[in-house]
Amino acid sequence: VFIISSIFLNFVRIQDLFLYLRYRNGGYGNMCYDNSADMKFFDRITEFEKLGDIDEASREVAQFTIVTGRRRIGKTEMVRKFYENRTMLYFFVARKAEADLCDIFIDEIRTKLNIPMLDGKGMSFAAIFKFIMELSLTRHIVLFIDEFQDFYRVNPSIYSDMQNIWDSYKDNAHINLIVAGSVNTLMNKIFKDKKQPLFGRQTGTINVRPFKPSVLKEILSEYCPAHKKSDLLALYTLTGGVPKYVELFVDKRKFTAKKMLDMFFEQDSYFLPEGKNMLIDEFGKDYGVYFSILTLIAQGKNTRSELEKVLNIKELSGYLKNLCEEYGLISKMQPIYEKSGNKNVHYMMKDQFLRFWFRFVYKYTHIIEAGGNDKLRAIVERDFSTVCGKSLEDYFIELLKESGKYTRLGYWHDRKGENEIDIVAEDEVDGKIQFIEVKLQAKNYDEETLRVKSDAFMKSVGKFTGYDVSYRGLSMDDM
């Protein structure tokens, strides 16, 4: 019986290996693992290293770190994951009365630090923060305050109280104070406005960014080894590497472009109200104007004159400046090597998800409200390749940045718009310049056409004497 059982188990293992190899080689189409477990934690190596350095420093000198990044980027999950096997006080600033919040915070202190505190009824946050700072004079304390900007709703004077207490104790304290917030404008106001009490108090900042293309590829390879390059491009286009959105697709086992789009536009989809959920708090009463600007930019109307003409607004500079500097949602783009800071300016949405959302969801809100999700899905199907073309360019720019091989990266077009080059990559150290054309399909790349455009580039910008000049076509095959 033992021998027969062993033979049977080995046979099953061989079958599993055979199936796995067939999956990897695409022998059964786009088959993926049906693992019911939630998506595991990926990446954040650089951030963990920085958190480790800060934690070590805080044992000698008080540290006050701001964790920034757009909503759903995983700020909270990252910090909690780093401290999952260590003691950390976690204060979530819910929109409650200060006394109710303080009761919750006191319970956290009692539970995590095993310290009997006085009855906290009616205790203020200032009293709790002072207690923690005093405690840190004799022991190392880690305090993470999440949704820090919501103290404005609870009691705005908390920031002044914190400043006075921090300044009084920080020189002798052994505390690692970490704060995170999801409303960018308010976090900027708290820490970048010179008139605010906590201006200049932070000792460091960690900006949590979306997953890089290489991490998205790792995730898709982990859960769906036989995925197609078009599936990877769809994941990048629809999520932009934002962990929460990636997790939603992974947990629902939506690994093909079709299944992702079906889930994105299904009835009661998480994604359909997401743009509004993210940005209405940021924009306030002016959200209508900002949404109109972002919708036009997502459609390709990306110069100030185009925007002013369509919106019939003579002066958009203030809105555009806010979108660039205050909200960080768009970038002011110019062709590479453009000498004038005000000429040939185009605006581009940085966030892949929001670009897609404004292009298809907000623009066609009336279709969704009429229950025409299937109709909208057909529109997306029709235009998806055009949107993916721009996403593919961004994907490769991010990959080139990851490589660290270049000193300058950008796009170029002449003033007339007759010659355009998707990516110009220069290495000033080794004297190399590469002209890159990005196409969805490799067969559509024409090197001779790229060489003609590159000649126009050289005439406009100047000769790169002594440089090694090369030409390259990139497509989905190279992802």
Short mmCIF file of C-alpha atoms in Angstrom, two decimals:
data_model
loop_
_atom_site.label_atom_id
_atom_site.label_comp_id
_atom_site.label_asym_id
_atom_site.label_seq_id
_atom_site.Cartn_x
_atom_site.Cartn_y
_atom_site.Cartn_z
CA VAL A 1 0.00 0.00 0.00
CA PHE A 2 2.82 2.37 0.92
CA ILE A 3 4.61 1.76 -2.40
CA ILE A 4 1.41 2.22 -4.43
CA SER A 5 0.58 5.46 -2.53
CA SER A 6 4.07 6.82 -3.18
CA ILE A 7 3.82 6.02 -6.90
CA PHE A 8 0.40 7.71 -7.06
CA LEU A 9 1.59 10.88 -5.26
CA ASN A 10 4.63 11.16 -7.50
CA PHE A 11 2.41 10.71 -10.54
CA VAL A 12 0.20 13.59 -9.30
CA ARG A 13 3.27 15.80 -8.76
CA ILE A 14 4.51 15.01 -12.28
CA GLN A 15 1.06 15.87 -13.64
CA ASP A 16 1.12 19.18 -11.75
CA LEU A 17 4.56 19.97 -13.12
CA PHE A 18 3.42 19.07 -16.63
CA LEU A 19 0.35 21.31 -16.32
CA TYR A 20 2.45 24.16 -14.95
CA LEU A 21 4.87 23.91 -17.88
CA ARG A 22 1.95 23.83 -20.29
CA TYR A 23 0.54 26.96 -18.61
CA ARG A 24 3.87 28.75 -18.92
CA ASN A 25 4.15 27.90 -22.57
CA GLY A 26 0.56 28.89 -23.25
CA GLY A 27 -0.44 25.35 -24.12
CA TYR A 28 -3.86 25.74 -22.52
CA GLY A 29 -4.48 29.33 -23.57
CA ASN A 30 -4.39 31.99 -20.92
CA MET A 31 -4.80 29.76 -17.88
CA CYS A 32 -3.95 31.10 -14.43
CA TYR A 33 -3.75 29.84 -10.88
CA ASP A 34 -7.07 29.76 -9.06
CA ASN A 35 -5.55 30.50 -5.67
CA SER A 36 -8.22 31.67 -3.24
CA ALA A 37 -5.76 33.52 -0.99
CA ASP A 38 -5.63 37.31 -1.10
CA MET A 39 -2.86 39.03 -3.02
CA LYS A 40 0.43 38.91 -1.14
CA PHE A 41 2.58 41.94 -0.36
CA PHE A 42 4.87 43.06 -3.19
CA ASP A 43 7.79 45.48 -3.57
CA ARG A 44 8.43 48.50 -1.28
CA ILE A 45 12.05 47.44 -0.80
CA THR A 46 13.39 51.00 -1.06
CA GLU A 47 10.71 52.33 1.29
CA PHE A 48 11.40 49.57 3.82
CA GLU A 49 15.09 50.44 3.79
CA LYS A 50 14.27 54.07 4.49
CA LEU A 51 11.81 53.14 7.25
CA GLY A 52 14.52 50.96 8.78
CA ASP A 53 17.05 53.81 8.76
CA ILE A 54 14.50 56.17 10.31
CA ASP A 55 13.57 53.65 12.99
CA GLU A 56 17.21 53.13 13.92
CA ALA A 57 17.87 56.89 14.05
CA SER A 58 14.78 57.44 16.24
CA ARG A 59 16.35 55.37 19.01
CA GLU A 60 18.85 58.19 19.46
CA VAL A 61 17.11 61.29 18.05
CA ALA A 62 13.38 61.98 17.68
CA GLN A 63 12.12 61.48 14.12
CA PHE A 64 9.02 63.03 12.54
CA THR A 65 8.31 61.49 9.12
CA ILE A 66 5.58 62.33 6.62
CA VAL A 67 4.36 59.51 4.37
CA THR A 68 2.81 60.95 1.20
CA GLY A 69 1.19 59.53 -1.91
CA ARG A 70 -2.17 59.43 -3.68
CA ARG A 71 -5.16 57.59 -2.28
CA ARG A 72 -5.10 53.79 -2.60
CA ILE A 73 -1.32 53.79 -3.01
CA GLY A 74 -0.80 51.65 0.10
CA LYS A 75 0.72 54.10 2.60
CA THR A 76 -1.02 52.53 5.60
CA GLU A 77 -0.43 48.96 4.47
CA MET A 78 3.27 49.67 3.90
CA VAL A 79 3.91 51.10 7.38
CA ARG A 80 1.85 48.43 9.12
CA LYS A 81 3.59 45.68 7.15
CA PHE A 82 7.00 47.04 8.15
CA TYR A 83 6.02 46.97 11.84
CA GLU A 84 3.89 43.83 11.79
CA ASN A 85 6.25 41.97 14.13
CA ARG A 86 7.16 44.99 16.24
CA THR A 87 5.28 47.25 18.61
CA MET A 88 3.69 50.27 16.97
CA LEU A 89 0.92 52.54 18.23
CA TYR A 90 -1.60 53.07 15.44
CA PHE A 91 -3.91 56.09 15.69
CA PHE A 92 -6.51 56.38 12.93
CA VAL A 93 -8.05 59.86 12.86
CA ALA A 94 -11.69 59.08 12.17
CA ARG A 95 -14.19 61.88 11.78
CA LYS A 96 -15.46 61.68 15.35
CA ALA A 97 -15.58 63.88 18.42
CA GLU A 98 -12.17 64.37 19.99
CA ALA A 99 -13.21 62.65 23.23
CA ASP A 100 -14.37 59.54 21.35
CA LEU A 101 -11.12 59.40 19.39
CA CYS A 102 -9.07 59.76 22.54
CA ASP A 103 -10.88 56.82 24.17
CA ILE A 104 -9.81 54.67 21.21
CA PHE A 105 -6.22 55.98 21.36
CA ILE A 106 -5.98 55.27 25.09
CA ASP A 107 -7.14 51.69 24.54
CA GLU A 108 -4.41 51.34 21.90
CA ILE A 109 -1.78 52.53 24.37
CA ARG A 110 -3.00 50.18 27.10
CA THR A 111 -3.10 47.20 24.74
CA LYS A 112 0.16 47.74 22.84
CA LEU A 113 2.35 49.10 25.66
CA ASN A 114 0.68 47.34 28.58
CA ILE A 115 0.64 50.58 30.53
CA PRO A 116 -2.14 51.36 33.03
CA MET A 117 -3.24 54.89 32.22
CA LEU A 118 -5.54 57.14 34.18
CA ASP A 119 -9.19 57.12 33.24
CA GLY A 120 -9.18 58.90 29.88
CA LYS A 121 -12.70 60.25 30.04
CA GLY A 122 -12.64 63.76 28.65
CA MET A 123 -8.90 63.59 27.89
CA SER A 124 -7.69 65.72 24.99
CA PHE A 125 -5.39 64.60 22.22
CA ALA A 126 -2.81 67.11 23.44
CA ALA A 127 -2.73 65.31 26.82
CA ILE A 128 -2.29 61.93 25.12
CA PHE A 129 0.47 63.21 22.84
CA LYS A 130 2.26 64.79 25.79
CA PHE A 131 2.00 61.48 27.70
CA ILE A 132 3.59 59.62 24.76
CA MET A 133 6.38 62.17 24.35
CA GLU A 134 7.16 61.97 28.08
CA LEU A 135 7.17 58.19 27.86
CA SER A 136 9.64 58.36 24.97
CA LEU A 137 12.17 60.06 27.22
CA THR A 138 12.88 56.69 28.80
CA ARG A 139 11.84 54.16 26.13
CA HIS A 140 11.63 53.90 22.35
CA ILE A 141 8.13 54.59 20.98
CA VAL A 142 6.76 54.22 17.44
CA LEU A 143 3.57 56.21 16.79
CA PHE A 144 1.80 56.11 13.42
CA ILE A 145 -1.03 58.63 12.94
CA ASP A 146 -3.14 57.85 9.87
CA GLU A 147 -5.40 60.34 8.02
CA PHE A 148 -3.52 63.07 9.84
CA GLN A 149 -5.24 65.85 7.89
CA ASP A 150 -8.60 64.96 9.46
CA PHE A 151 -7.59 66.60 12.73
CA TYR A 152 -8.83 69.72 10.92
CA ARG A 153 -12.35 68.27 11.21
CA VAL A 154 -11.85 67.10 14.79
CA ASN A 155 -10.08 70.08 16.35
CA PRO A 156 -7.73 72.31 14.30
CA SER A 157 -5.93 73.51 17.43
CA ILE A 158 -4.40 70.01 17.74
CA TYR A 159 -1.65 71.04 15.31
CA SER A 160 -0.59 73.96 17.50
CA ASP A 161 -0.66 71.73 20.59
CA MET A 162 1.50 69.17 18.83
CA GLN A 163 4.01 71.81 17.80
CA ASN A 164 4.45 73.07 21.38
CA ILE A 165 4.75 69.56 22.82
CA TRP A 166 7.09 68.35 20.05
CA ASP A 167 9.40 71.34 20.43
CA SER A 168 9.50 70.87 24.21
CA TYR A 169 10.44 67.18 24.20
CA LYS A 170 12.07 66.27 20.87
CA ASP A 171 15.67 66.98 21.88
CA ASN A 172 15.62 64.21 24.50
CA ALA A 173 12.91 61.93 23.11
CA HIS A 174 13.34 58.49 21.50
CA ILE A 175 10.25 58.57 19.34
CA ASN A 176 9.55 57.60 15.76
CA LEU A 177 6.49 59.69 14.81
CA ILE A 178 5.05 58.82 11.40
CA VAL A 179 2.05 60.62 9.93
CA ALA A 180 0.17 59.91 6.70
CA GLY A 181 -2.70 61.63 4.96
CA SER A 182 -4.76 61.04 1.84
CA VAL A 183 -5.82 64.62 1.04
CA ASN A 184 -2.82 66.14 -0.68
CA THR A 185 -3.90 69.77 -0.40
CA LEU A 186 -4.42 69.61 3.35
CA MET A 187 -1.15 67.75 3.96
CA ASN A 188 0.66 70.41 1.95
CA LYS A 189 -1.05 73.10 3.98
CA ILE A 190 -0.03 71.48 7.28
CA PHE A 191 3.65 71.04 6.44
CA LYS A 192 4.49 73.45 3.60
CA ASP A 193 2.59 76.59 4.60
CA LYS A 194 4.92 78.83 6.60
CA LYS A 195 1.98 80.15 8.60
CA GLN A 196 1.07 76.71 9.94
CA PRO A 197 2.39 75.52 13.33
CA LEU A 198 3.95 72.27 12.05
CA PHE A 199 5.81 73.91 9.17
CA GLY A 200 9.39 72.64 9.10
CA ARG A 201 8.92 70.17 11.97
CA GLN A 202 9.25 67.02 9.87
CA THR A 203 12.65 65.34 9.74
CA GLY A 204 11.93 63.29 6.62
CA THR A 205 9.45 62.38 3.90
CA ILE A 206 8.64 59.10 2.17
CA ASN A 207 6.71 59.47 -1.08
CA VAL A 208 4.95 56.19 -1.87
CA ARG A 209 4.68 55.73 -5.62
CA PRO A 210 2.78 53.27 -7.81
CA PHE A 211 4.27 49.89 -8.61
CA LYS A 212 6.88 50.04 -11.34
CA PRO A 213 6.30 48.12 -14.58
CA SER A 214 8.72 45.42 -13.46
CA VAL A 215 6.62 44.82 -10.32
CA LEU A 216 3.38 44.62 -12.32
CA LYS A 217 5.06 42.05 -14.54
CA GLU A 218 6.17 40.10 -11.46
CA ILE A 219 2.62 40.14 -10.03
CA LEU A 220 1.01 38.97 -13.25
CA SER A 221 3.69 36.27 -13.68
CA GLU A 222 3.07 35.11 -10.12
CA TYR A 223 -0.68 34.64 -10.52
CA CYS A 224 -0.99 34.03 -14.25
CA PRO A 225 2.23 32.63 -15.75
CA ALA A 226 0.66 32.28 -19.20
CA HIS A 227 -0.53 35.89 -19.43
CA LYS A 228 -0.24 37.74 -22.72
CA LYS A 229 1.59 41.01 -23.23
CA SER A 230 -1.76 42.65 -23.98
CA ASP A 231 -2.94 41.61 -20.49
CA LEU A 232 0.07 43.27 -18.90
CA LEU A 233 -0.56 46.43 -20.90
CA ALA A 234 -4.23 46.43 -19.85
CA LEU A 235 -3.24 46.06 -16.19
CA TYR A 236 -0.88 49.02 -16.50
CA THR A 237 -3.44 51.13 -18.39
CA LEU A 238 -6.29 50.46 -15.97
CA THR A 239 -4.37 50.66 -12.69
CA GLY A 240 -1.22 52.67 -13.35
CA GLY A 241 0.42 50.41 -10.78
CA VAL A 242 -1.80 51.61 -7.91
CA PRO A 243 -1.72 48.68 -5.45
CA LYS A 244 -5.40 48.81 -4.43
CA TYR A 245 -6.60 48.54 -8.02
CA VAL A 246 -4.12 45.77 -8.82
CA GLU A 247 -5.27 43.91 -5.71
CA LEU A 248 -8.92 44.13 -6.79
CA PHE A 249 -8.15 42.44 -10.10
CA VAL A 250 -5.89 39.82 -8.49
CA ASP A 251 -8.35 38.93 -5.73
CA LYS A 252 -11.14 38.51 -8.30
CA ARG A 253 -8.79 36.54 -10.57
CA LYS A 254 -9.27 38.91 -13.51
CA PHE A 255 -6.03 38.44 -15.44
CA THR A 256 -6.99 38.95 -19.08
CA ALA A 257 -7.59 42.32 -20.70
CA LYS A 258 -11.19 41.33 -21.45
CA LYS A 259 -11.94 40.22 -17.89
CA MET A 260 -10.35 43.38 -16.45
CA LEU A 261 -12.45 45.62 -18.69
CA ASP A 262 -15.59 43.61 -17.92
CA MET A 263 -14.97 44.06 -14.18
CA PHE A 264 -14.11 47.75 -14.60
CA PHE A 265 -17.44 48.53 -16.29
CA GLU A 266 -19.75 46.07 -14.58
CA GLN A 267 -22.82 47.28 -12.70
CA ASP A 268 -21.90 48.72 -9.27
CA SER A 269 -18.20 48.52 -10.14
CA TYR A 270 -15.73 49.80 -7.54
CA PHE A 271 -13.95 51.73 -10.27
CA LEU A 272 -16.81 53.80 -11.70
CA PRO A 273 -17.24 56.24 -8.75
CA GLU A 274 -13.54 56.13 -7.82
CA GLY A 275 -12.43 59.31 -9.60
CA LYS A 276 -15.05 61.38 -7.79
CA ASN A 277 -14.36 59.67 -4.49
CA MET A 278 -10.69 60.58 -4.84
CA LEU A 279 -10.91 64.15 -6.01
CA ILE A 280 -14.04 65.93 -4.80
CA ASP A 281 -12.52 66.43 -1.33
CA GLU A 282 -9.38 67.80 -2.99
CA PHE A 283 -11.12 70.24 -5.35
CA GLY A 284 -14.02 71.37 -3.20
CA LYS A 285 -16.63 73.61 -4.83
CA ASP A 286 -14.48 74.14 -7.95
CA TYR A 287 -14.43 70.46 -8.82
CA GLY A 288 -16.60 70.98 -11.92
CA VAL A 289 -14.02 73.19 -13.66
CA TYR A 290 -11.14 70.92 -12.68
CA PHE A 291 -13.00 67.82 -13.88
CA SER A 292 -13.70 69.49 -17.24
CA ILE A 293 -10.03 70.38 -17.68
CA LEU A 294 -8.87 66.85 -16.81
CA THR A 295 -11.44 65.30 -19.16
CA LEU A 296 -10.17 67.37 -22.07
CA ILE A 297 -6.53 66.59 -21.29
CA ALA A 298 -7.40 62.89 -21.14
CA GLN A 299 -8.88 63.21 -24.64
CA GLY A 300 -5.70 64.78 -26.02
CA LYS A 301 -6.60 68.49 -25.87
CA ASN A 302 -3.51 69.37 -23.94
CA THR A 303 -2.43 72.93 -24.78
CA ARG A 304 -3.64 75.96 -22.88
CA SER A 305 -5.13 77.54 -26.02
CA GLU A 306 -7.10 74.37 -26.84
CA LEU A 307 -8.44 74.17 -23.30
CA GLU A 308 -9.43 77.83 -23.14
CA LYS A 309 -11.19 77.61 -26.50
CA VAL A 310 -13.27 74.54 -25.61
CA LEU A 311 -14.12 75.69 -22.08
CA ASN A 312 -14.66 79.31 -23.13
CA ILE A 313 -12.60 80.45 -20.14
CA LYS A 314 -10.09 83.20 -20.87
CA GLU A 315 -7.77 82.61 -17.95
CA LEU A 316 -6.96 79.02 -17.02
CA SER A 317 -3.45 79.60 -15.70
CA GLY A 318 -4.51 79.47 -12.05
CA TYR A 319 -6.34 76.16 -12.48
CA LEU A 320 -3.49 74.64 -14.48
CA LYS A 321 -0.93 75.79 -11.93
CA ASN A 322 -2.95 74.22 -9.11
CA LEU A 323 -3.32 70.96 -11.01
CA CYS A 324 0.46 70.89 -11.54
CA GLU A 325 1.79 72.12 -8.21
CA GLU A 326 -0.95 71.82 -5.61
CA TYR A 327 -2.60 68.56 -6.65
CA GLY A 328 0.22 66.96 -8.67
CA LEU A 329 -2.26 65.54 -11.19
CA ILE A 330 -0.81 66.94 -14.41
CA SER A 331 2.67 67.71 -15.67
CA LYS A 332 3.82 70.63 -17.77
CA MET A 333 5.55 68.88 -20.67
CA GLN A 334 7.85 70.25 -23.36
CA PRO A 335 9.85 68.57 -26.13
CA ILE A 336 13.26 67.47 -24.93
CA TYR A 337 15.96 70.18 -25.27
CA GLU A 338 13.33 72.95 -25.58
CA LYS A 339 15.19 76.11 -24.51
CA SER A 340 12.24 78.36 -23.75
CA GLY A 341 10.26 77.57 -20.62
CA ASN A 342 7.00 78.91 -22.05
CA LYS A 343 6.94 77.62 -25.63
CA ASN A 344 5.56 74.40 -27.01
CA VAL A 345 3.99 73.50 -23.65
CA HIS A 346 1.64 70.53 -23.38
CA TYR A 347 -0.13 69.22 -20.28
CA MET A 348 -0.19 65.52 -19.50
CA MET A 349 -1.99 63.53 -16.83
CA LYS A 350 0.52 61.60 -14.74
CA ASP A 351 -1.92 59.09 -13.30
CA GLN A 352 -2.75 56.24 -15.71
CA PHE A 353 -5.92 55.27 -13.87
CA LEU A 354 -7.29 58.82 -13.77
CA ARG A 355 -6.42 59.37 -17.42
CA PHE A 356 -8.50 56.32 -18.31
CA TRP A 357 -11.26 57.27 -15.86
CA PHE A 358 -11.68 60.80 -17.25
CA ARG A 359 -11.39 59.56 -20.82
CA PHE A 360 -14.18 56.99 -20.51
CA VAL A 361 -16.05 57.17 -17.20
CA TYR A 362 -16.52 60.86 -16.45
CA LYS A 363 -16.95 61.78 -20.11
CA TYR A 364 -19.71 59.20 -20.52
CA THR A 365 -21.38 59.55 -17.11
CA HIS A 366 -24.73 60.01 -18.86
CA ILE A 367 -24.44 56.53 -20.41
CA ILE A 368 -23.74 54.95 -17.00
CA GLU A 369 -26.64 56.84 -15.42
CA ALA A 370 -28.89 55.52 -18.20
CA GLY A 371 -27.83 51.96 -17.35
CA GLY A 372 -25.90 51.60 -20.59
CA ASN A 373 -22.78 49.97 -19.19
CA ASP A 374 -22.68 47.52 -22.08
CA LYS A 375 -22.92 50.40 -24.56
CA LEU A 376 -20.02 52.14 -22.83
CA ARG A 377 -18.07 48.89 -22.82
CA ALA A 378 -18.44 48.83 -26.64
CA ILE A 379 -17.10 52.39 -26.90
CA VAL A 380 -14.10 51.42 -24.77
CA GLU A 381 -13.49 48.35 -26.94
CA ARG A 382 -13.48 50.60 -30.01
CA ASP A 383 -11.00 53.15 -28.61
CA PHE A 384 -8.91 50.98 -26.26
CA SER A 385 -5.99 50.45 -28.64
CA THR A 386 -5.54 54.23 -29.02
CA VAL A 387 -5.44 54.70 -25.25
CA CYS A 388 -3.11 51.73 -24.84
CA GLY A 389 -0.71 53.22 -27.39
CA LYS A 390 -0.02 56.19 -25.11
CA SER A 391 0.14 53.92 -22.06
CA LEU A 392 2.73 51.77 -23.81
CA GLU A 393 4.96 54.82 -24.36
CA ASP A 394 4.71 55.66 -20.65
CA TYR A 395 5.41 52.03 -19.75
CA PHE A 396 8.68 52.04 -21.67
CA ILE A 397 9.74 55.43 -20.30
CA GLU A 398 9.28 54.01 -16.80
CA LEU A 399 11.27 50.90 -17.75
CA LEU A 400 14.10 53.07 -19.10
CA LYS A 401 14.08 55.06 -15.87
CA GLU A 402 14.29 51.84 -13.90
CA SER A 403 17.36 50.80 -15.87
CA GLY A 404 19.29 53.88 -14.69
CA LYS A 405 21.24 53.95 -17.98
CA TYR A 406 20.26 57.41 -19.17
CA THR A 407 20.80 60.98 -18.04
CA ARG A 408 17.95 62.49 -20.05
CA LEU A 409 14.64 61.04 -21.25
CA GLY A 410 11.77 62.68 -23.09
CA TYR A 411 9.76 63.02 -26.27
CA TRP A 412 10.32 65.43 -29.17
CA HIS A 413 8.31 67.08 -31.91
CA ASP A 414 9.01 70.06 -34.10
CA ARG A 415 7.07 73.32 -33.89
CA LYS A 416 4.85 72.40 -36.84
CA GLY A 417 4.00 68.99 -35.40
CA GLU A 418 5.17 67.26 -38.58
CA ASN A 419 7.93 65.18 -37.00
CA GLU A 420 7.42 63.39 -33.71
CA ILE A 421 9.71 61.00 -31.85
CA ASP A 422 8.15 58.99 -29.03
CA ILE A 423 11.27 58.67 -26.86
CA VAL A 424 14.70 60.28 -27.00
CA ALA A 425 17.14 58.68 -24.54
CA GLU A 426 20.53 60.31 -23.94
CA ASP A 427 23.49 59.08 -21.92
CA GLU A 428 25.76 62.11 -21.49
CA VAL A 429 28.37 60.12 -19.56
CA ASP A 430 29.07 57.54 -22.26
CA GLY A 431 28.12 59.79 -25.18
CA LYS A 432 25.12 57.87 -26.50
CA ILE A 433 21.74 58.89 -27.85
CA GLN A 434 18.93 56.58 -28.87
CA PHE A 435 15.80 57.39 -30.84
CA ILE A 436 12.87 55.14 -30.03
CA GLU A 437 9.59 54.59 -31.83
CA VAL A 438 6.82 52.81 -29.87
CA LYS A 439 4.23 50.73 -31.69
CA LEU A 440 1.65 48.27 -30.39
CA GLN A 441 2.71 45.80 -33.08
CA ALA A 442 6.38 45.29 -33.99
CA LYS A 443 5.53 44.95 -37.68
CA ASN A 444 4.47 48.61 -37.80
CA TYR A 445 7.93 49.92 -36.88
CA ASP A 446 9.79 51.53 -39.79
CA GLU A 447 13.41 52.42 -39.01
CA GLU A 448 13.83 54.51 -42.15
CA THR A 449 10.97 56.77 -41.09
CA LEU A 450 12.52 57.11 -37.63
CA ARG A 451 15.87 58.06 -39.19
CA VAL A 452 14.18 60.82 -41.22
CA LYS A 453 12.56 62.19 -38.05
CA SER A 454 15.90 61.97 -36.24
CA ASP A 455 17.55 64.04 -38.99
CA ALA A 456 14.90 66.71 -38.43
CA PHE A 457 15.65 66.49 -34.71
CA MET A 458 19.38 67.02 -35.31
CA LYS A 459 18.72 70.06 -37.54
CA SER A 460 16.50 71.59 -34.87
CA VAL A 461 18.41 70.73 -31.71
CA GLY A 462 21.99 70.40 -32.95
CA LYS A 463 24.42 67.66 -33.87
CA PHE A 464 25.56 65.27 -31.18
CA THR A 465 29.15 65.18 -32.41
CA GLY A 466 31.09 62.14 -31.25
CA TYR A 467 27.95 60.43 -29.94
CA ASP A 468 26.99 56.85 -30.64
CA VAL A 469 23.59 57.25 -32.34
CA SER A 470 21.17 54.31 -32.46
CA TYR A 471 17.59 53.62 -33.49
CA ARG A 472 15.14 51.26 -31.90
CA GLY A 473 11.54 50.10 -32.22
CA LEU A 474 9.67 48.94 -29.14
CA SER A 475 6.34 47.11 -29.09
CA MET A 476 4.24 44.95 -26.77
CA ASP A 477 6.66 42.12 -27.57
CA ASP A 478 9.33 44.01 -25.59
CA MET A 479 7.30 44.54 -22.43
#
